[in-house]
Coordinates of C-alpha atoms and ligand atoms in Angstrom, one line a residue:
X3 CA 56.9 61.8 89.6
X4 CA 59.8 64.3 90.4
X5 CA 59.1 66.8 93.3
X6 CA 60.7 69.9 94.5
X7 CA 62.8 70.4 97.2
X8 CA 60.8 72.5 100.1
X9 CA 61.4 76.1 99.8
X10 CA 64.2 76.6 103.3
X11 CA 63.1 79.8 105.1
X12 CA 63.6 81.6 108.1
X13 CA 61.4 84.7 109.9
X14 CA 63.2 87.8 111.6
X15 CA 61.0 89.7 114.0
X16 CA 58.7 87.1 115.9
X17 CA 56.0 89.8 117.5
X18 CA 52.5 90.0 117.0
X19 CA 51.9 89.7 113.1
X20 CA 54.4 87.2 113.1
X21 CA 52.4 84.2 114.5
X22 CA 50.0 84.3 111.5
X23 CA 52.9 84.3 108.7
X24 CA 54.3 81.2 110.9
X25 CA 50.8 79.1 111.2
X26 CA 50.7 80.3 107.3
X27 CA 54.1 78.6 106.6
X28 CA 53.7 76.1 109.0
X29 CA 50.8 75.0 106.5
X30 CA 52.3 75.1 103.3
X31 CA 53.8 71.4 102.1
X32 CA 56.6 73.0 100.0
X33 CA 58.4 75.1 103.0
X34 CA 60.5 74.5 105.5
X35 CA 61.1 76.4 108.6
X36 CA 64.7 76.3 109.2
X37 CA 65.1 79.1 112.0
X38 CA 63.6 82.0 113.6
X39 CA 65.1 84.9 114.8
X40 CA 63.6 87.9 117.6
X41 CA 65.8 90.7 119.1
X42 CA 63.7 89.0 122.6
X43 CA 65.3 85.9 123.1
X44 CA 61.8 84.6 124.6
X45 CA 59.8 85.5 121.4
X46 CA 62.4 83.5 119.0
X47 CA 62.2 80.4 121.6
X48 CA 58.5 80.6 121.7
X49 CA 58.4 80.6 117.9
X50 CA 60.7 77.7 117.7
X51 CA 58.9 75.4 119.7
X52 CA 55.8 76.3 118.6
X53 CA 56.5 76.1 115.1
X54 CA 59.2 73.3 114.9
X55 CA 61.8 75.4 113.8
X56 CA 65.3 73.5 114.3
X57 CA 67.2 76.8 115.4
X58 CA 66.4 80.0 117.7
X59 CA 68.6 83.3 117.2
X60 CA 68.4 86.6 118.9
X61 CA 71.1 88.0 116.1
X62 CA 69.6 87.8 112.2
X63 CA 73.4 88.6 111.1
X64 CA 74.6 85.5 112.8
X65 CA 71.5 83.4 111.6
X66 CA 72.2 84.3 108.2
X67 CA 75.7 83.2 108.5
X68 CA 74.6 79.9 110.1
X69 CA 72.3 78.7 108.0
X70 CA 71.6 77.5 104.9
X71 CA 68.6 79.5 103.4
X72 CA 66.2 80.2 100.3
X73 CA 64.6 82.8 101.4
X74 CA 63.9 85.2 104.7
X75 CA 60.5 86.6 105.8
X76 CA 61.0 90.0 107.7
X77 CA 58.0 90.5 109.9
X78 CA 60.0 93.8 112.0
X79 CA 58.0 97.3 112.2
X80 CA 59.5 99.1 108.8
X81 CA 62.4 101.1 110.2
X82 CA 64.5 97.8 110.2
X83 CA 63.6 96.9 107.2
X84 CA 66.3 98.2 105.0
X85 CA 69.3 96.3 107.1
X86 CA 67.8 93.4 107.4
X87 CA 67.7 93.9 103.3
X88 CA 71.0 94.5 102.8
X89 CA 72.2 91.6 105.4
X90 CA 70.0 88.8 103.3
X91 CA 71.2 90.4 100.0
X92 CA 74.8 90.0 101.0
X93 CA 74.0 85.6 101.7
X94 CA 71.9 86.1 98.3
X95 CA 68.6 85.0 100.2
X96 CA 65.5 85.6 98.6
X97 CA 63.4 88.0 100.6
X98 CA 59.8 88.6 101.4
X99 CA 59.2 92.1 103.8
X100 CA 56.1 93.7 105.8
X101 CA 54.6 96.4 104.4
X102 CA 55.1 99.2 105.2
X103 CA 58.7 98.6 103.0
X104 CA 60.3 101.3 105.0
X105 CA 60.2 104.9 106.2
X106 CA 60.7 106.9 103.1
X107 CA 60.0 106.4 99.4
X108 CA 64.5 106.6 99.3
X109 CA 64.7 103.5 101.8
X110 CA 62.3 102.0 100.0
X111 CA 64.2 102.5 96.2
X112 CA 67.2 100.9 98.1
X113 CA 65.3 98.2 99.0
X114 CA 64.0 97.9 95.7
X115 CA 67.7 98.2 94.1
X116 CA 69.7 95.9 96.2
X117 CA 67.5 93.4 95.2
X118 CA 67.8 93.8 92.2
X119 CA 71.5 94.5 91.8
X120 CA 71.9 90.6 93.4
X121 CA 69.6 89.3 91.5
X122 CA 66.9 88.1 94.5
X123 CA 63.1 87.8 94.2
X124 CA 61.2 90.6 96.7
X125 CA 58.1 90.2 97.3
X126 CA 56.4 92.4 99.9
X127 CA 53.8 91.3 102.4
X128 CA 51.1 93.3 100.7
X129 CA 47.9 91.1 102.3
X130 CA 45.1 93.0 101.6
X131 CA 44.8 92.4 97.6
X132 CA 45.3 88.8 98.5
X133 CA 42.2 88.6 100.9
X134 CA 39.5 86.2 99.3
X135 CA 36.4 88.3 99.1
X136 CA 38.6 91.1 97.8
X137 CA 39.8 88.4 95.1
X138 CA 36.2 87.2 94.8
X139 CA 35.5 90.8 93.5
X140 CA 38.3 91.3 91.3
X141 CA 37.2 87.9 89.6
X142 CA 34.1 89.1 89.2
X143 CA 35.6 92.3 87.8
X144 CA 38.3 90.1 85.6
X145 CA 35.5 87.8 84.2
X146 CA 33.8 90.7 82.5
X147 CA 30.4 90.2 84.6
X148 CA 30.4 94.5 84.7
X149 CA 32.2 95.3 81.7
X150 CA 34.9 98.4 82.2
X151 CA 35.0 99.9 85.5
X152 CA 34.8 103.7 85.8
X153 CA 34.2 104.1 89.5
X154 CA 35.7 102.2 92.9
X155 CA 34.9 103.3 96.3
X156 CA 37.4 101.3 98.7
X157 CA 36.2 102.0 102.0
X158 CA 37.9 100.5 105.9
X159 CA 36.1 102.1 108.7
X160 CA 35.9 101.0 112.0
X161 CA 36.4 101.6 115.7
X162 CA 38.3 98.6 116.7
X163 CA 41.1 99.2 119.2
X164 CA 44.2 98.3 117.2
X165 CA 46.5 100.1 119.4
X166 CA 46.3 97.5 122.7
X167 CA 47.9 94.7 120.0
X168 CA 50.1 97.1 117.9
X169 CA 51.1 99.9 120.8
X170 CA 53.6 101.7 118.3
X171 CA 51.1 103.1 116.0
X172 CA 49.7 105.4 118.6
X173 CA 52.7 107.4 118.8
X174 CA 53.8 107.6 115.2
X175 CA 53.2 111.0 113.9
X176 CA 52.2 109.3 110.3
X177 CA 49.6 106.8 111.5
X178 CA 46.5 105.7 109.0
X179 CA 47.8 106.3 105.3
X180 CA 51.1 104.5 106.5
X181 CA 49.3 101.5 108.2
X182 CA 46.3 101.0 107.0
X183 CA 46.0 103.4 103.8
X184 CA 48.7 101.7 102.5
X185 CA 46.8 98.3 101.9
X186 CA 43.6 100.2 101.1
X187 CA 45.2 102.4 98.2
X188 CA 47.3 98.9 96.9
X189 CA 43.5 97.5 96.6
X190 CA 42.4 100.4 94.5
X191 CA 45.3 100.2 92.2
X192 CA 44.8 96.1 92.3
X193 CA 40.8 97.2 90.7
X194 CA 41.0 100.1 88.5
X195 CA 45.2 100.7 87.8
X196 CA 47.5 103.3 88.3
X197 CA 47.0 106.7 89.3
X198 CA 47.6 110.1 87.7
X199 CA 46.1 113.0 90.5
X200 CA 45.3 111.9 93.8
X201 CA 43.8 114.6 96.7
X202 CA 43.7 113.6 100.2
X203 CA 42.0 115.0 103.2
X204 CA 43.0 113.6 107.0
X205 CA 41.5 114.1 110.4
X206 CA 42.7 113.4 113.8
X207 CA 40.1 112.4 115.6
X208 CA 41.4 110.3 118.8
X209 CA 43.0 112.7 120.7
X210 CA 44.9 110.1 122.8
X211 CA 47.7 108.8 119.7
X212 CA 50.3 111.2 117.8
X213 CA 48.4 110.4 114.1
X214 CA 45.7 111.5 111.2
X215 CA 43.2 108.3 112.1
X216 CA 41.0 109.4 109.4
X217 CA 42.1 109.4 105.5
X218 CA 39.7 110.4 102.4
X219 CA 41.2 110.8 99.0
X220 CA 40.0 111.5 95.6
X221 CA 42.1 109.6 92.5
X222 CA 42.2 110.1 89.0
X223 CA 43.0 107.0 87.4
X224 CA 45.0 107.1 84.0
X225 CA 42.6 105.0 82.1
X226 CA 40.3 107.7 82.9
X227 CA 38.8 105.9 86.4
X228 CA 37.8 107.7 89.4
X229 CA 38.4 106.3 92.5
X230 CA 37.3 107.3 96.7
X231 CA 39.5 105.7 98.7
X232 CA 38.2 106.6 102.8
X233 CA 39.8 105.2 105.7
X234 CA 38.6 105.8 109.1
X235 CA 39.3 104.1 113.0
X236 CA 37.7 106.9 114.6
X237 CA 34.3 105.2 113.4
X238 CA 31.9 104.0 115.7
X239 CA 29.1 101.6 114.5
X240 CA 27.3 98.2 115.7
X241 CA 28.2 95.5 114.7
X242 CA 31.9 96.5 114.6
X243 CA 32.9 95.9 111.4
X244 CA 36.7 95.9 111.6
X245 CA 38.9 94.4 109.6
X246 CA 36.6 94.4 106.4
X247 CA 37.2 96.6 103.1
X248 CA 33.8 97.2 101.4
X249 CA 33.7 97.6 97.4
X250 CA 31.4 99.2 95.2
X251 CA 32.8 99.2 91.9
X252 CA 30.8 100.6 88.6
X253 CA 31.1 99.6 85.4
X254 CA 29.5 99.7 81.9
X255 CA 27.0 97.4 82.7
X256 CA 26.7 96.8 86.1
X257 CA 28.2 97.1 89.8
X258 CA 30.4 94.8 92.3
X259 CA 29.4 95.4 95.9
X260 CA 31.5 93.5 98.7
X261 CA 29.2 94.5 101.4
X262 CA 29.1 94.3 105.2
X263 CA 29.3 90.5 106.3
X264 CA 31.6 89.0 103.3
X265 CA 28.3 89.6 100.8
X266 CA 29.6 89.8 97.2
X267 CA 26.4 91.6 95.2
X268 CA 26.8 91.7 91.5
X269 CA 24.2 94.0 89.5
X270 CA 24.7 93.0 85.7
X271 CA 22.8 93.2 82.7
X272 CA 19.5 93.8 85.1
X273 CA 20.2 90.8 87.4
X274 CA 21.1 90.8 91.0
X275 CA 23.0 87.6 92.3
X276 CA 24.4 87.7 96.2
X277 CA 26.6 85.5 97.9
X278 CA 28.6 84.6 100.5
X279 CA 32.6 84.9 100.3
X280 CA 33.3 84.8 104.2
X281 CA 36.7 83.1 104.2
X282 CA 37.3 80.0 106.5
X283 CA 38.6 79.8 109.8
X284 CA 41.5 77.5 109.9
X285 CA 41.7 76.6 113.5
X286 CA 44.8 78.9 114.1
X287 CA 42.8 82.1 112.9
X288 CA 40.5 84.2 115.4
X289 CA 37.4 86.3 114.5
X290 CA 37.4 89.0 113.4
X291 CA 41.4 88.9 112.1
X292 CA 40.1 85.9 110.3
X293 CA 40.2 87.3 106.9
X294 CA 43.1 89.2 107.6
X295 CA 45.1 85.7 108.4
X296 CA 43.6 84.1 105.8
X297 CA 45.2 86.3 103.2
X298 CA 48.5 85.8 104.6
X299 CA 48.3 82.2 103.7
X300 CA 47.1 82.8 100.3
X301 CA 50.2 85.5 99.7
X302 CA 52.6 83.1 100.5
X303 CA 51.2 80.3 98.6
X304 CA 51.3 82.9 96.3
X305 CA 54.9 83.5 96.4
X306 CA 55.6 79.5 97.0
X307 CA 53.8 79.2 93.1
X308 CA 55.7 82.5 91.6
X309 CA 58.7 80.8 92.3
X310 CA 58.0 77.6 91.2
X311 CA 57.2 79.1 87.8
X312 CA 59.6 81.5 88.0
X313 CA 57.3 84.7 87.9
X314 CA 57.4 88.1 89.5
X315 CA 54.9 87.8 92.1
X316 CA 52.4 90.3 92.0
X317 CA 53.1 92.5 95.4
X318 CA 56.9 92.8 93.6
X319 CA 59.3 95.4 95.3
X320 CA 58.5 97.3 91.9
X321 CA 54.7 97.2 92.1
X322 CA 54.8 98.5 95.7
X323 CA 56.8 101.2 95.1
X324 CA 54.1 102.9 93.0
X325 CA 51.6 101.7 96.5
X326 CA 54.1 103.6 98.3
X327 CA 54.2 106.3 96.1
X328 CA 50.3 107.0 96.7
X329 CA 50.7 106.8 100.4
X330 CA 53.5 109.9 99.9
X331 CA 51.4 111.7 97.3
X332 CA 48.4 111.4 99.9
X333 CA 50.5 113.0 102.9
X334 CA 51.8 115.4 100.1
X335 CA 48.1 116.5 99.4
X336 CA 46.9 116.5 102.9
X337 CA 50.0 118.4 104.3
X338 CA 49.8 121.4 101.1
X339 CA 46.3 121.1 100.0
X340 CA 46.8 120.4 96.5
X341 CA 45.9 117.8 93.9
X342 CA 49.8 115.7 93.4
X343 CA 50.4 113.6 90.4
X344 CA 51.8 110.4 92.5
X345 CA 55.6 109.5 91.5
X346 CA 56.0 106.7 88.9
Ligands
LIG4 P1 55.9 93.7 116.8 O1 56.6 94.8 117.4 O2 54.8 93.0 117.5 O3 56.9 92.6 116.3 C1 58.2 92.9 115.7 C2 59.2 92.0 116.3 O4 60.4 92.2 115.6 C3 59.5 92.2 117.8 O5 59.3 91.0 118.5 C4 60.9 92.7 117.8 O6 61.6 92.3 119.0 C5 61.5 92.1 116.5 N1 62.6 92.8 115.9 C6 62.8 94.1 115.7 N2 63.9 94.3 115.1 C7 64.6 93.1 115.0 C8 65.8 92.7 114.4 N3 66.7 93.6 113.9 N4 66.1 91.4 114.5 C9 65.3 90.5 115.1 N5 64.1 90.8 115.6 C10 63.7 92.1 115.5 O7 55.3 94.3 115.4 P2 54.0 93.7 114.5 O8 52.8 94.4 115.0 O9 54.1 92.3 114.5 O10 54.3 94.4 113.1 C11 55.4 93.9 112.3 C12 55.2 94.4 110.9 O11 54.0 93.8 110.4 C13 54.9 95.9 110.8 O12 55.6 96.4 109.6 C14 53.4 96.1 110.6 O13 53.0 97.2 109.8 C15 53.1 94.8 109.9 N6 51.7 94.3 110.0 C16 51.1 93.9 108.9 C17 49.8 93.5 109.0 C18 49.2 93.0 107.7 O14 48.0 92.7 107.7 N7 49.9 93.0 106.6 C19 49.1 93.4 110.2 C20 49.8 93.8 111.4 C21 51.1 94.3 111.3
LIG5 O1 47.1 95.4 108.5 C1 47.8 96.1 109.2 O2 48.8 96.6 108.8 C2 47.3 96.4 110.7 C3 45.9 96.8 110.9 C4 44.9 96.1 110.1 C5 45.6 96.7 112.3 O3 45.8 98.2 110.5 O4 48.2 97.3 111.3

């Protein structure tokens, strides 16, 4: 029996997202962590140790002239994305990046192209698709149980205080399409395909950070869909329900429901059946994040088997541009009050 060399990787940007991609790694046979690399000298020693990495570096440009590499994770906020792009595209390192890919739909392109120009697989950290009762509903969906979908309502509402772990997204002026939208849309384009009009409505409710926290948009699919997309963290309800996604999704001849508490319901044919698709809780994973970091590990197992079979992964540079595209088209709408056709 012949087996594969483990996939040699190193992580740039060791902060609070971070740990999850490195217990994820950490867990997978077929990778090794080589290095890590934080601007804070602390974070990147902290990850070593913890995570048995051989090296710690403070500098990704002299990491990635040190060592010998397959591919880089970069788990930095989005407006260091782009260099740290470029920087692994000129070793010809294989890259995976956070969503969001970058600030603008034109930093995002460049992403996309200097990949592709060197030839290097980009995947981007787009979790939320990968999240097993979201899965467990697009099985559901896949195996015909409902027949065609015509209608999706992807709904994230919650109260939860996401600011005291993440502080920078109370002071970005573009706050819940860009952070949270962004997955949300990417699951509604996951269920019913791509878009043709999309209208969007935002609030700002929380009068203490600099963004919309409130996000409702209307989408025309091109097969002829309709989708609600609604995302809120200026909801408050008991029990808290943060960080689930609920589904309802229609179809010929019945619905999908991923309700409160990990329940999938499917209505088909006149018959009910309910289950329960609460992920497990590895013991590095925390209630509630649990599903959140359970996801993580199943997108880079995903991108462990894409490259073993030598596949486009799903969350390509090329598929999330047309995510990204919705979060612009919603701004767009929000901003002029119009119904935008989303760029291709
Ligand atoms: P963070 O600020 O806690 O961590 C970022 C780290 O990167 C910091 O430690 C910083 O020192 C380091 N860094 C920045 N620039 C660097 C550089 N050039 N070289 C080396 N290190 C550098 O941020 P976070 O909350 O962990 O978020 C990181 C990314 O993860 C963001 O894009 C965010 O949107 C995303 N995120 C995704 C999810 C998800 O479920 N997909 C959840 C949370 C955050
Ligand atoms: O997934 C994310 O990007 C996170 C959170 C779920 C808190 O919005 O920022």
């Amino acid at each position: 029996m012949t087996t594969e060399p483990r996939l040699r990787m190193a992580l740039i940007g060791c902060g609070f997202f971070a740990q999850n991609h490195l217990h994820a790694w950490a867990s997978i046979p077929g990778v090794e962590i080589v290095a890590v690399c934080d601007r804070d000298a602390a974070k990147a020693e902290a990850a070593r140790t913890t995570f048995g990495a051989a090296r710690a570096y403070t500098d990704a440009a002299a990491m990635m002239a040190a060592e010998k590499l397959d591919f880089v994770d970069i788990a930095t906020t989005m407006q260091t994305h782009r260099a740290l792009v470029e920087l692994a595209a000129s070793h010809g390192v294989h890259v995976i990046v956070q969503k969001p890919l970058a600030p603008s739909i034109e930093d995002c392109r460049a992403i996309v192209e200097i990949c592709e120009r060197a030839g290097l697989r980009l995947m981007v950290h787009e979790n939320f698709r990968f999240q097993s009762p979201i899965l467990a509903a697009r099985k559901a969906l896949a195996e015909g149980r409902i027949g065609r979908a015509h209608f999706l309502q992807a709904s994230f509402r919650s109260g939860y205080d996401v600011f005291s772990g993440q502080p920078y997204l109370a002071t970005e002026k573009r706050f819940i399409l860009i952070d949270l939208g962004i997955h949300i849309l990417d699951v509604c384009r996951a269920i019913m395909g791509e878009v043709e009009t999309l209208y969007c409505q935002t609030q700002h409710i929380n009068p203490k950070i600099a963004g919309e926290d409130v996000a409702t948009s209307l989408i025309r699919h091109q097969n002829g869909g309709v989708s609600i997309v609604d995302c809120s963290y200026a909801s408050r309800r008991l029990p808290e329900p943060f960080p689930q996604t609920l589904l309802r999704i229609e179809g010929e001849h019945g619905t999908i429901e991923l309700l409160e508490g990990y329940r999938l319901r499917v209505t088909s044919e006149g018959t009910v059946t309910e289950q329960s698709v609460e992920p497990e809780t590895p013991a590095w994973t925390q209630k509630p994040w649990h599903v959140l970091q359970e996801s993580v590990l199943n997108l880079e197992r995903h991108w462990v088997e894409s490259w073993r079979a030598g596949k486009s992964p799903e969350t390509s540079g090329a598929d999330n541009l047309r995510t990204y595209g919705l979060v612009m088209a919603a701004y767009a709408s929000a901003e002029s009050g119009s119904i935008i056709q989303p760029a291709a």
